[in-house]
Amino acid sequence: MQTPLSTTPFGRRPMTLGMISSQLAAKAKPETAIVHKWHVFQHIKEARQVLGATDRALTILHALLSFHPETALEADGELVVWPSNEQLMARANGMPPTTLRRHLAVLVDCGLIIRRDSPNGKRYARKGQGGEIEQAYGFDLAPIVARAEEYKTLAGAVQAEKKAFRVAKERLTILRRDIVKMIDAGLDEGVPGNWKRFQQAYQEIAGRIPRTAPRQILESLGGEMEKLWREIRELLETFAKTQNPDANESHSGCHIQNSNPDLPSESERGLPKEDEAGGNAAANHNLRSLPKRELPLGIVLDACPNMRWLSKGSEIRHWKDLVAAAELARPMLGISPSAWREAREVLGDQQAAITLAAIHQKADQINSAGGYLRSLTDRAKDGKFSVWPMIMALLRAKLDGSKPTPPPAGGPARFGGKPTQTGAYQASAELRASIARRPK
């Protein structure tokens, strides 16, 4: 094949220095270079924005490459394709002629192809006697071979930039989440510190994050966020180290006397006391024999009257009111949000509120309410805990405390010739009657 002589475009299209540069780059290709055209095209797609190509221009380039019969492009082979505009439009999914011409010019300006225009502007190839192509006029794909390594490098740089942008964005998102949650934890746990200043500093930094930002801005704001994150983290860690380990809820501590909620029923008082954590077969059988229905709210309030004082300006009429009261009792008992959250996840909101109400009712008998709640939650995971024995034990203790004192040796006290009942005995009778009237 003869060397192409055409270096200028046909018609009114002007010649530019960019075209000369593209032709020089095509001449500089190694004579033994061989590239996979679709691999190079993939690199061009990834570096599209750097090269200045449009998506429509790449559609046309894909069509031009499809007109080359070979997958491998060789430097010393025929690299000129000469499809007509109709053929190009058909392979470019019916692109209009004006759009086709405009984006062909984009490919030329980007240096991805070179125009080899014939004297009359038509695209064709002249063949010799042996059928070999002597001269071809159309679009030269030589830059695809000559700049293949350049396109690969550009694609790698673009991928690295995308990864760096993604990492910077993820880092900023995690820092924002951590700062918000650490500020909430510091306020909930009563950690001494200028939390208002931390909130204002966070809002000031977060307010400068644009909707779409380059990587450099995200990294700069991430550095400021990390500085604030370290300051808050150090404050929380310092406070945690100064706390008494015995008060930490992760250590359950030694519970004094009746801290076991699973007190034996009246029919089991004659049995020997078992280890609370052991859970022998008899205890498991008794647990399975408990009523399957839910505890009535009235019985829970009778057993835990202290919860009525925590209701916000109204009586506890529904389970949601009891859950709200339990939310108020949690910080008073020194139970952390994490322990309360775990109990609600394992037991459910209603059962967790009943458990916390019982703990609040006998708070003077428990050393570490947080550790105690975690212990009950762990037992509930193994199916070894129920709120029924806990509430029934509180009711029995209330009834036992309201029994009448024994009469003197002379007999029962009389008033007007008739035996009288003490106020305590009347309260006990009313409580037993209220329990009997509860729906089963």
mmCIF file with all atom_site columns, C-alpha atoms in Angstrom, residues 50-254:
data_model
loop_
_atom_site.group_PDB
_atom_site.id
_atom_site.type_symbol
_atom_site.label_atom_id
_atom_site.label_alt_id
_atom_site.label_comp_id
_atom_site.label_asym_id
_atom_site.label_entity_id
_atom_site.label_seq_id
_atom_site.pdbx_PDB_ins_code
_atom_site.Cartn_x
_atom_site.Cartn_y
_atom_site.Cartn_z
_atom_site.occupancy
_atom_site.B_iso_or_equiv
_atom_site.pdbx_formal_charge
_atom_site.auth_seq_id
_atom_site.auth_comp_id
_atom_site.auth_asym_id
_atom_site.auth_atom_id
_atom_site.pdbx_PDB_model_num
ATOM 1   C CA . VAL A 1 50  ? -9.426  13.703 30.134 1.00 0.00 ? 50  VAL A CA 1
ATOM 2   C CA . LEU A 1 51  ? -9.249  13.306 26.355 1.00 0.00 ? 51  LEU A CA 1
ATOM 3   C CA . GLY A 1 52  ? -12.234 15.598 25.809 1.00 0.00 ? 52  GLY A CA 1
ATOM 4   C CA . ALA A 1 53  ? -14.333 13.030 23.966 1.00 0.00 ? 53  ALA A CA 1
ATOM 5   C CA . THR A 1 54  ? -18.099 12.810 24.282 1.00 0.00 ? 54  THR A CA 1
ATOM 6   C CA . ASP A 1 55  ? -20.239 9.742  24.686 1.00 0.00 ? 55  ASP A CA 1
ATOM 7   C CA . ARG A 1 56  ? -21.641 10.197 21.174 1.00 0.00 ? 56  ARG A CA 1
ATOM 8   C CA . ALA A 1 57  ? -18.124 10.526 19.787 1.00 0.00 ? 57  ALA A CA 1
ATOM 9   C CA . LEU A 1 58  ? -17.177 7.209  21.417 1.00 0.00 ? 58  LEU A CA 1
ATOM 10  C CA . THR A 1 59  ? -20.256 5.618  19.838 1.00 0.00 ? 59  THR A CA 1
ATOM 11  C CA . ILE A 1 60  ? -18.932 6.653  16.443 1.00 0.00 ? 60  ILE A CA 1
ATOM 12  C CA . LEU A 1 61  ? -15.415 5.458  17.303 1.00 0.00 ? 61  LEU A CA 1
ATOM 13  C CA . HIS A 1 62  ? -16.853 2.071  18.267 1.00 0.00 ? 62  HIS A CA 1
ATOM 14  C CA . ALA A 1 63  ? -18.590 1.924  14.879 1.00 0.00 ? 63  ALA A CA 1
ATOM 15  C CA . LEU A 1 64  ? -15.373 2.857  13.054 1.00 0.00 ? 64  LEU A CA 1
ATOM 16  C CA . LEU A 1 65  ? -13.438 0.121  14.863 1.00 0.00 ? 65  LEU A CA 1
ATOM 17  C CA . SER A 1 66  ? -16.118 -2.380 13.941 1.00 0.00 ? 66  SER A CA 1
ATOM 18  C CA . PHE A 1 67  ? -15.436 -1.666 10.243 1.00 0.00 ? 67  PHE A CA 1
ATOM 19  C CA . HIS A 1 68  ? -11.866 -2.894 10.647 1.00 0.00 ? 68  HIS A CA 1
ATOM 20  C CA . PRO A 1 69  ? -11.962 -6.643 9.926  1.00 0.00 ? 69  PRO A CA 1
ATOM 21  C CA . GLU A 1 70  ? -9.239  -7.617 12.399 1.00 0.00 ? 70  GLU A CA 1
ATOM 22  C CA . THR A 1 71  ? -9.341  -7.482 16.199 1.00 0.00 ? 71  THR A CA 1
ATOM 23  C CA . ALA A 1 72  ? -5.586  -6.866 16.368 1.00 0.00 ? 72  ALA A CA 1
ATOM 24  C CA . LEU A 1 73  ? -4.371  -3.584 14.926 1.00 0.00 ? 73  LEU A CA 1
ATOM 25  C CA . GLU A 1 74  ? -0.836  -3.774 13.552 1.00 0.00 ? 74  GLU A CA 1
ATOM 26  C CA . ALA A 1 75  ? 1.341   -0.768 12.914 1.00 0.00 ? 75  ALA A CA 1
ATOM 27  C CA . ASP A 1 76  ? 2.412   -2.001 9.487  1.00 0.00 ? 76  ASP A CA 1
ATOM 28  C CA . GLY A 1 77  ? -1.097  -3.068 8.457  1.00 0.00 ? 77  GLY A CA 1
ATOM 29  C CA . GLU A 1 78  ? -4.000  -1.308 6.794  1.00 0.00 ? 78  GLU A CA 1
ATOM 30  C CA . LEU A 1 79  ? -5.508  1.031  9.409  1.00 0.00 ? 79  LEU A CA 1
ATOM 31  C CA . VAL A 1 80  ? -7.771  3.199  7.223  1.00 0.00 ? 80  VAL A CA 1
ATOM 32  C CA . VAL A 1 81  ? -11.513 2.476  7.148  1.00 0.00 ? 81  VAL A CA 1
ATOM 33  C CA . TRP A 1 82  ? -13.829 4.102  4.612  1.00 0.00 ? 82  TRP A CA 1
ATOM 34  C CA . PRO A 1 83  ? -17.498 3.581  5.588  1.00 0.00 ? 83  PRO A CA 1
ATOM 35  C CA . SER A 1 84  ? -20.124 5.899  4.143  1.00 0.00 ? 84  SER A CA 1
ATOM 36  C CA . ASN A 1 85  ? -22.193 8.174  6.351  1.00 0.00 ? 85  ASN A CA 1
ATOM 37  C CA . GLU A 1 86  ? -25.193 5.862  5.882  1.00 0.00 ? 86  GLU A CA 1
ATOM 38  C CA . GLN A 1 87  ? -23.202 2.866  7.109  1.00 0.00 ? 87  GLN A CA 1
ATOM 39  C CA . LEU A 1 88  ? -21.867 4.819  10.078 1.00 0.00 ? 88  LEU A CA 1
ATOM 40  C CA . MET A 1 89  ? -25.320 6.064  11.046 1.00 0.00 ? 89  MET A CA 1
ATOM 41  C CA . ALA A 1 90  ? -26.671 2.501  10.894 1.00 0.00 ? 90  ALA A CA 1
ATOM 42  C CA . ARG A 1 91  ? -23.981 1.184  13.254 1.00 0.00 ? 91  ARG A CA 1
ATOM 43  C CA . ALA A 1 92  ? -24.304 4.271  15.477 1.00 0.00 ? 92  ALA A CA 1
ATOM 44  C CA . ASN A 1 93  ? -27.909 3.390  16.323 1.00 0.00 ? 93  ASN A CA 1
ATOM 45  C CA . GLY A 1 94  ? -29.480 5.731  13.781 1.00 0.00 ? 94  GLY A CA 1
ATOM 46  C CA . MET A 1 95  ? -27.573 8.865  14.715 1.00 0.00 ? 95  MET A CA 1
ATOM 47  C CA . PRO A 1 96  ? -28.692 11.929 12.662 1.00 0.00 ? 96  PRO A CA 1
ATOM 48  C CA . PRO A 1 97  ? -26.303 13.152 9.936  1.00 0.00 ? 97  PRO A CA 1
ATOM 49  C CA . THR A 1 98  ? -25.642 16.522 11.597 1.00 0.00 ? 98  THR A CA 1
ATOM 50  C CA . THR A 1 99  ? -24.827 14.835 14.913 1.00 0.00 ? 99  THR A CA 1
ATOM 51  C CA . LEU A 1 100 ? -22.596 12.340 13.109 1.00 0.00 ? 100 LEU A CA 1
ATOM 52  C CA . ARG A 1 101 ? -20.549 15.071 11.423 1.00 0.00 ? 101 ARG A CA 1
ATOM 53  C CA . ARG A 1 102 ? -20.245 17.085 14.627 1.00 0.00 ? 102 ARG A CA 1
ATOM 54  C CA . HIS A 1 103 ? -18.901 14.190 16.691 1.00 0.00 ? 103 HIS A CA 1
ATOM 55  C CA . LEU A 1 104 ? -16.598 12.995 13.922 1.00 0.00 ? 104 LEU A CA 1
ATOM 56  C CA . ALA A 1 105 ? -14.994 16.416 14.227 1.00 0.00 ? 105 ALA A CA 1
ATOM 57  C CA . VAL A 1 106 ? -14.668 15.819 17.990 1.00 0.00 ? 106 VAL A CA 1
ATOM 58  C CA . LEU A 1 107 ? -12.775 12.576 17.355 1.00 0.00 ? 107 LEU A CA 1
ATOM 59  C CA . VAL A 1 108 ? -10.422 14.384 14.995 1.00 0.00 ? 108 VAL A CA 1
ATOM 60  C CA . ASP A 1 109 ? -9.868  17.243 17.457 1.00 0.00 ? 109 ASP A CA 1
ATOM 61  C CA . CYS A 1 110 ? -9.092  14.754 20.255 1.00 0.00 ? 110 CYS A CA 1
ATOM 62  C CA . GLY A 1 111 ? -6.509  13.068 18.057 1.00 0.00 ? 111 GLY A CA 1
ATOM 63  C CA . LEU A 1 112 ? -8.267  9.706  18.191 1.00 0.00 ? 112 LEU A CA 1
ATOM 64  C CA . ILE A 1 113 ? -8.560  9.438  14.390 1.00 0.00 ? 113 ILE A CA 1
ATOM 65  C CA . ILE A 1 114 ? -6.997  11.169 11.369 1.00 0.00 ? 114 ILE A CA 1
ATOM 66  C CA . ARG A 1 115 ? -8.888  12.236 8.266  1.00 0.00 ? 115 ARG A CA 1
ATOM 67  C CA . ARG A 1 116 ? -7.506  10.912 4.998  1.00 0.00 ? 116 ARG A CA 1
ATOM 68  C CA . ASP A 1 117 ? -9.738  12.793 2.551  1.00 0.00 ? 117 ASP A CA 1
ATOM 69  C CA . SER A 1 118 ? -9.744  12.000 -1.159 1.00 0.00 ? 118 SER A CA 1
ATOM 70  C CA . PRO A 1 119 ? -9.524  14.731 -3.818 1.00 0.00 ? 119 PRO A CA 1
ATOM 71  C CA . ASN A 1 120 ? -13.309 14.869 -4.059 1.00 0.00 ? 120 ASN A CA 1
ATOM 72  C CA . GLY A 1 121 ? -14.011 14.191 -0.370 1.00 0.00 ? 121 GLY A CA 1
ATOM 73  C CA . LYS A 1 122 ? -15.389 10.714 -0.981 1.00 0.00 ? 122 LYS A CA 1
ATOM 74  C CA . ARG A 1 123 ? -14.291 7.695  1.050  1.00 0.00 ? 123 ARG A CA 1
ATOM 75  C CA . TYR A 1 124 ? -13.058 4.742  -0.925 1.00 0.00 ? 124 TYR A CA 1
ATOM 76  C CA . ALA A 1 125 ? -10.080 2.420  -1.493 1.00 0.00 ? 125 ALA A CA 1
ATOM 77  C CA . ARG A 1 126 ? -8.167  1.715  -4.684 1.00 0.00 ? 126 ARG A CA 1
ATOM 78  C CA . LYS A 1 127 ? -7.012  -1.873 -5.174 1.00 0.00 ? 127 LYS A CA 1
ATOM 79  C CA . GLY A 1 128 ? -4.208  -3.250 -7.311 1.00 0.00 ? 128 GLY A CA 1
ATOM 80  C CA . GLN A 1 129 ? -4.149  -6.185 -9.698 1.00 0.00 ? 129 GLN A CA 1
ATOM 81  C CA . GLY A 1 130 ? -3.652  -8.689 -6.893 1.00 0.00 ? 130 GLY A CA 1
ATOM 82  C CA . GLY A 1 131 ? -6.603  -7.357 -4.901 1.00 0.00 ? 131 GLY A CA 1
ATOM 83  C CA . GLU A 1 132 ? -4.373  -5.577 -2.400 1.00 0.00 ? 132 GLU A CA 1
ATOM 84  C CA . ILE A 1 133 ? -5.330  -2.073 -1.333 1.00 0.00 ? 133 ILE A CA 1
ATOM 85  C CA . GLU A 1 134 ? -3.002  0.497  -2.879 1.00 0.00 ? 134 GLU A CA 1
ATOM 86  C CA . GLN A 1 135 ? -4.609  3.677  -1.573 1.00 0.00 ? 135 GLN A CA 1
ATOM 87  C CA . ALA A 1 136 ? -7.455  4.220  0.917  1.00 0.00 ? 136 ALA A CA 1
ATOM 88  C CA . TYR A 1 137 ? -9.290  7.418  1.757  1.00 0.00 ? 137 TYR A CA 1
ATOM 89  C CA . GLY A 1 138 ? -11.360 7.682  4.933  1.00 0.00 ? 138 GLY A CA 1
ATOM 90  C CA . PHE A 1 139 ? -10.497 7.612  8.658  1.00 0.00 ? 139 PHE A CA 1
ATOM 91  C CA . ASP A 1 140 ? -7.053  6.510  9.805  1.00 0.00 ? 140 ASP A CA 1
ATOM 92  C CA . LEU A 1 141 ? -6.988  4.500  13.066 1.00 0.00 ? 141 LEU A CA 1
ATOM 93  C CA . ALA A 1 142 ? -3.221  4.830  13.441 1.00 0.00 ? 142 ALA A CA 1
ATOM 94  C CA . PRO A 1 143 ? -3.494  6.937  16.658 1.00 0.00 ? 143 PRO A CA 1
ATOM 95  C CA . ILE A 1 144 ? -5.201  3.953  18.311 1.00 0.00 ? 144 ILE A CA 1
ATOM 96  C CA . VAL A 1 145 ? -1.954  1.983  17.823 1.00 0.00 ? 145 VAL A CA 1
ATOM 97  C CA . ALA A 1 146 ? 0.511   4.831  18.322 1.00 0.00 ? 146 ALA A CA 1
ATOM 98  C CA . ARG A 1 147 ? -1.032  6.120  21.593 1.00 0.00 ? 147 ARG A CA 1
ATOM 99  C CA . ALA A 1 148 ? -2.238  2.852  23.081 1.00 0.00 ? 148 ALA A CA 1
ATOM 100 C CA . GLU A 1 149 ? 0.163   3.050  26.055 1.00 0.00 ? 149 GLU A CA 1
ATOM 101 C CA . GLU A 1 150 ? -0.791  6.676  26.624 1.00 0.00 ? 150 GLU A CA 1
ATOM 102 C CA . TYR A 1 151 ? -4.466  5.784  26.763 1.00 0.00 ? 151 TYR A CA 1
ATOM 103 C CA . LYS A 1 152 ? -3.726  2.952  29.178 1.00 0.00 ? 152 LYS A CA 1
ATOM 104 C CA . THR A 1 153 ? -1.797  5.298  31.479 1.00 0.00 ? 153 THR A CA 1
ATOM 105 C CA . LEU A 1 154 ? -4.561  7.886  31.366 1.00 0.00 ? 154 LEU A CA 1
ATOM 106 C CA . ALA A 1 155 ? -7.165  5.234  32.171 1.00 0.00 ? 155 ALA A CA 1
ATOM 107 C CA . GLY A 1 156 ? -5.106  4.081  35.161 1.00 0.00 ? 156 GLY A CA 1
ATOM 108 C CA . ALA A 1 157 ? -4.805  7.659  36.418 1.00 0.00 ? 157 ALA A CA 1
ATOM 109 C CA . VAL A 1 158 ? -8.547  8.189  36.072 1.00 0.00 ? 158 VAL A CA 1
ATOM 110 C CA . GLN A 1 159 ? -9.291  4.988  37.984 1.00 0.00 ? 159 GLN A CA 1
ATOM 111 C CA . ALA A 1 160 ? -6.867  5.998  40.735 1.00 0.00 ? 160 ALA A CA 1
ATOM 112 C CA . GLU A 1 161 ? -8.529  9.415  40.986 1.00 0.00 ? 161 GLU A CA 1
ATOM 113 C CA . LYS A 1 162 ? -11.979 7.822  41.213 1.00 0.00 ? 162 LYS A CA 1
ATOM 114 C CA . LYS A 1 163 ? -10.782 5.521  43.975 1.00 0.00 ? 163 LYS A CA 1
ATOM 115 C CA . ALA A 1 164 ? -9.200  8.403  45.881 1.00 0.00 ? 164 ALA A CA 1
ATOM 116 C CA . PHE A 1 165 ? -12.433 10.392 45.555 1.00 0.00 ? 165 PHE A CA 1
ATOM 117 C CA . ARG A 1 166 ? -14.476 7.438  46.809 1.00 0.00 ? 166 ARG A CA 1
ATOM 118 C CA . VAL A 1 167 ? -12.137 6.904  49.772 1.00 0.00 ? 167 VAL A CA 1
ATOM 119 C CA . ALA A 1 168 ? -12.247 10.610 50.691 1.00 0.00 ? 168 ALA A CA 1
ATOM 120 C CA . LYS A 1 169 ? -16.035 10.634 50.517 1.00 0.00 ? 169 LYS A CA 1
ATOM 121 C CA . GLU A 1 170 ? -16.369 7.468  52.612 1.00 0.00 ? 170 GLU A CA 1
ATOM 122 C CA . ARG A 1 171 ? -13.901 8.813  55.176 1.00 0.00 ? 171 ARG A CA 1
ATOM 123 C CA . LEU A 1 172 ? -15.829 12.070 55.500 1.00 0.00 ? 172 LEU A CA 1
ATOM 124 C CA . THR A 1 173 ? -19.135 10.202 55.864 1.00 0.00 ? 173 THR A CA 1
ATOM 125 C CA . ILE A 1 174 ? -17.771 7.944  58.623 1.00 0.00 ? 174 ILE A CA 1
ATOM 126 C CA . LEU A 1 175 ? -16.232 10.892 60.480 1.00 0.00 ? 175 LEU A CA 1
ATOM 127 C CA . ARG A 1 176 ? -19.531 12.770 60.383 1.00 0.00 ? 176 ARG A CA 1
ATOM 128 C CA . ARG A 1 177 ? -21.412 9.751  61.706 1.00 0.00 ? 177 ARG A CA 1
ATOM 129 C CA . ASP A 1 178 ? -18.875 9.101  64.472 1.00 0.00 ? 178 ASP A CA 1
ATOM 130 C CA . ILE A 1 179 ? -18.839 12.727 65.636 1.00 0.00 ? 179 ILE A CA 1
ATOM 131 C CA . VAL A 1 180 ? -22.635 12.938 65.858 1.00 0.00 ? 180 VAL A CA 1
ATOM 132 C CA . LYS A 1 181 ? -22.909 9.669  67.772 1.00 0.00 ? 181 LYS A CA 1
ATOM 133 C CA . MET A 1 182 ? -20.004 10.486 70.108 1.00 0.00 ? 182 MET A CA 1
ATOM 134 C CA . ILE A 1 183 ? -21.567 13.858 70.956 1.00 0.00 ? 183 ILE A CA 1
ATOM 135 C CA . ASP A 1 184 ? -24.874 12.121 71.699 1.00 0.00 ? 184 ASP A CA 1
ATOM 136 C CA . ALA A 1 185 ? -23.084 9.554  73.873 1.00 0.00 ? 185 ALA A CA 1
ATOM 137 C CA . GLY A 1 186 ? -21.266 12.286 75.780 1.00 0.00 ? 186 GLY A CA 1
ATOM 138 C CA . LEU A 1 187 ? -24.513 14.116 76.467 1.00 0.00 ? 187 LEU A CA 1
ATOM 139 C CA . ASP A 1 188 ? -26.401 10.934 77.426 1.00 0.00 ? 188 ASP A CA 1
ATOM 140 C CA . GLU A 1 189 ? -23.658 9.710  79.747 1.00 0.00 ? 189 GLU A CA 1
ATOM 141 C CA . GLY A 1 190 ? -23.152 13.098 81.376 1.00 0.00 ? 190 GLY A CA 1
ATOM 142 C CA . VAL A 1 191 ? -19.495 13.407 80.354 1.00 0.00 ? 191 VAL A CA 1
ATOM 143 C CA . PRO A 1 192 ? -18.167 16.849 81.372 1.00 0.00 ? 192 PRO A CA 1
ATOM 144 C CA . GLY A 1 193 ? -17.145 18.876 78.343 1.00 0.00 ? 193 GLY A CA 1
ATOM 145 C CA . ASN A 1 194 ? -18.025 21.818 76.139 1.00 0.00 ? 194 ASN A CA 1
ATOM 146 C CA . TRP A 1 195 ? -20.429 19.827 73.981 1.00 0.00 ? 195 TRP A CA 1
ATOM 147 C CA . LYS A 1 196 ? -22.101 22.938 72.604 1.00 0.00 ? 196 LYS A CA 1
ATOM 148 C CA . ARG A 1 197 ? -18.785 24.031 71.131 1.00 0.00 ? 197 ARG A CA 1
ATOM 149 C CA . PHE A 1 198 ? -18.322 20.585 69.576 1.00 0.00 ? 198 PHE A CA 1
ATOM 150 C CA . GLN A 1 199 ? -21.785 20.767 68.021 1.00 0.00 ? 199 GLN A CA 1
ATOM 151 C CA . GLN A 1 200 ? -21.148 24.243 66.624 1.00 0.00 ? 200 GLN A CA 1
ATOM 152 C CA . ALA A 1 201 ? -17.757 23.203 65.214 1.00 0.00 ? 201 ALA A CA 1
ATOM 153 C CA . TYR A 1 202 ? -19.300 20.175 63.533 1.00 0.00 ? 202 TYR A CA 1
ATOM 154 C CA . GLN A 1 203 ? -22.147 22.181 62.022 1.00 0.00 ? 203 GLN A CA 1
ATOM 155 C CA . GLU A 1 204 ? -19.698 24.803 60.726 1.00 0.00 ? 204 GLU A CA 1
ATOM 156 C CA . ILE A 1 205 ? -17.583 22.198 58.929 1.00 0.00 ? 205 ILE A CA 1
ATOM 157 C CA . ALA A 1 206 ? -20.571 20.223 57.647 1.00 0.00 ? 206 ALA A CA 1
ATOM 158 C CA . GLY A 1 207 ? -22.143 23.425 56.321 1.00 0.00 ? 207 GLY A CA 1
ATOM 159 C CA . ARG A 1 208 ? -19.177 23.939 53.996 1.00 0.00 ? 208 ARG A CA 1
ATOM 160 C CA . ILE A 1 209 ? -19.582 20.591 52.249 1.00 0.00 ? 209 ILE A CA 1
ATOM 161 C CA . PRO A 1 210 ? -20.941 21.318 48.741 1.00 0.00 ? 210 PRO A CA 1
ATOM 162 C CA . ARG A 1 211 ? -23.385 19.099 46.952 1.00 0.00 ? 211 ARG A CA 1
ATOM 163 C CA . THR A 1 212 ? -20.758 18.146 44.373 1.00 0.00 ? 212 THR A CA 1
ATOM 164 C CA . ALA A 1 213 ? -17.149 18.671 45.396 1.00 0.00 ? 213 ALA A CA 1
ATOM 165 C CA . PRO A 1 214 ? -13.780 17.611 43.983 1.00 0.00 ? 214 PRO A CA 1
ATOM 166 C CA . ARG A 1 215 ? -11.543 15.248 45.872 1.00 0.00 ? 215 ARG A CA 1
ATOM 167 C CA . GLN A 1 216 ? -9.262  18.018 47.146 1.00 0.00 ? 216 GLN A CA 1
ATOM 168 C CA . ILE A 1 217 ? -12.097 19.786 48.964 1.00 0.00 ? 217 ILE A CA 1
ATOM 169 C CA . LEU A 1 218 ? -13.374 16.530 50.461 1.00 0.00 ? 218 LEU A CA 1
ATOM 170 C CA . GLU A 1 219 ? -9.898  15.681 51.743 1.00 0.00 ? 219 GLU A CA 1
ATOM 171 C CA . SER A 1 220 ? -9.468  19.160 53.226 1.00 0.00 ? 220 SER A CA 1
ATOM 172 C CA . LEU A 1 221 ? -12.819 19.026 55.033 1.00 0.00 ? 221 LEU A CA 1
ATOM 173 C CA . GLY A 1 222 ? -12.063 15.451 56.088 1.00 0.00 ? 222 GLY A CA 1
ATOM 174 C CA . GLY A 1 223 ? -8.868  16.657 57.757 1.00 0.00 ? 223 GLY A CA 1
ATOM 175 C CA . GLU A 1 224 ? -10.830 19.224 59.763 1.00 0.00 ? 224 GLU A CA 1
ATOM 176 C CA . MET A 1 225 ? -13.425 16.627 60.692 1.00 0.00 ? 225 MET A CA 1
ATOM 177 C CA . GLU A 1 226 ? -10.717 14.206 61.811 1.00 0.00 ? 226 GLU A CA 1
ATOM 178 C CA . LYS A 1 227 ? -9.174  16.843 64.071 1.00 0.00 ? 227 LYS A CA 1
ATOM 179 C CA . LEU A 1 228 ? -12.548 17.395 65.750 1.00 0.00 ? 228 LEU A CA 1
ATOM 180 C CA . TRP A 1 229 ? -13.098 13.624 65.897 1.00 0.00 ? 229 TRP A CA 1
ATOM 181 C CA . ARG A 1 230 ? -9.798  13.102 67.745 1.00 0.00 ? 230 ARG A CA 1
ATOM 182 C CA . GLU A 1 231 ? -10.598 15.816 70.263 1.00 0.00 ? 231 GLU A CA 1
ATOM 183 C CA . ILE A 1 232 ? -13.993 14.315 71.124 1.00 0.00 ? 232 ILE A CA 1
ATOM 184 C CA . ARG A 1 233 ? -12.597 10.785 71.180 1.00 0.00 ? 233 ARG A CA 1
ATOM 185 C CA . GLU A 1 234 ? -9.799  11.712 73.577 1.00 0.00 ? 234 GLU A CA 1
ATOM 186 C CA . LEU A 1 235 ? -12.305 13.394 75.890 1.00 0.00 ? 235 LEU A CA 1
ATOM 187 C CA . LEU A 1 236 ? -14.533 10.301 76.007 1.00 0.00 ? 236 LEU A CA 1
ATOM 188 C CA . GLU A 1 237 ? -11.584 7.932  76.469 1.00 0.00 ? 237 GLU A CA 1
ATOM 189 C CA . THR A 1 238 ? -10.161 10.047 79.291 1.00 0.00 ? 238 THR A CA 1
ATOM 190 C CA . PHE A 1 239 ? -13.511 10.094 81.065 1.00 0.00 ? 239 PHE A CA 1
ATOM 191 C CA . ALA A 1 240 ? -13.929 6.336  80.621 1.00 0.00 ? 240 ALA A CA 1
ATOM 192 C CA . LYS A 1 241 ? -10.496 5.664  82.155 1.00 0.00 ? 241 LYS A CA 1
ATOM 193 C CA . THR A 1 242 ? -11.287 7.757  85.236 1.00 0.00 ? 242 THR A CA 1
ATOM 194 C CA . GLN A 1 243 ? -14.453 5.852  86.050 1.00 0.00 ? 243 GLN A CA 1
ATOM 195 C CA . ASN A 1 244 ? -14.540 3.253  88.808 1.00 0.00 ? 244 ASN A CA 1
ATOM 196 C CA . PRO A 1 245 ? -14.322 -0.207 87.170 1.00 0.00 ? 245 PRO A CA 1
ATOM 197 C CA . ASP A 1 246 ? -16.772 -1.600 89.766 1.00 0.00 ? 246 ASP A CA 1
ATOM 198 C CA . ALA A 1 247 ? -19.381 0.861  88.531 1.00 0.00 ? 247 ALA A CA 1
ATOM 199 C CA . ASN A 1 248 ? -18.957 -0.244 84.946 1.00 0.00 ? 248 ASN A CA 1
ATOM 200 C CA . GLU A 1 249 ? -21.975 -2.165 83.744 1.00 0.00 ? 249 GLU A CA 1
ATOM 201 C CA . SER A 1 250 ? -19.710 -4.692 82.010 1.00 0.00 ? 250 SER A CA 1
ATOM 202 C CA . HIS A 1 251 ? -18.934 -5.998 85.529 1.00 0.00 ? 251 HIS A CA 1
ATOM 203 C CA . SER A 1 252 ? -22.130 -7.349 86.954 1.00 0.00 ? 252 SER A CA 1
ATOM 204 C CA . GLY A 1 253 ? -20.836 -7.003 90.526 1.00 0.00 ? 253 GLY A CA 1
ATOM 205 C CA . CYS A 1 254 ? -22.214 -8.749 93.592 1.00 0.00 ? 254 CYS A CA 1
#
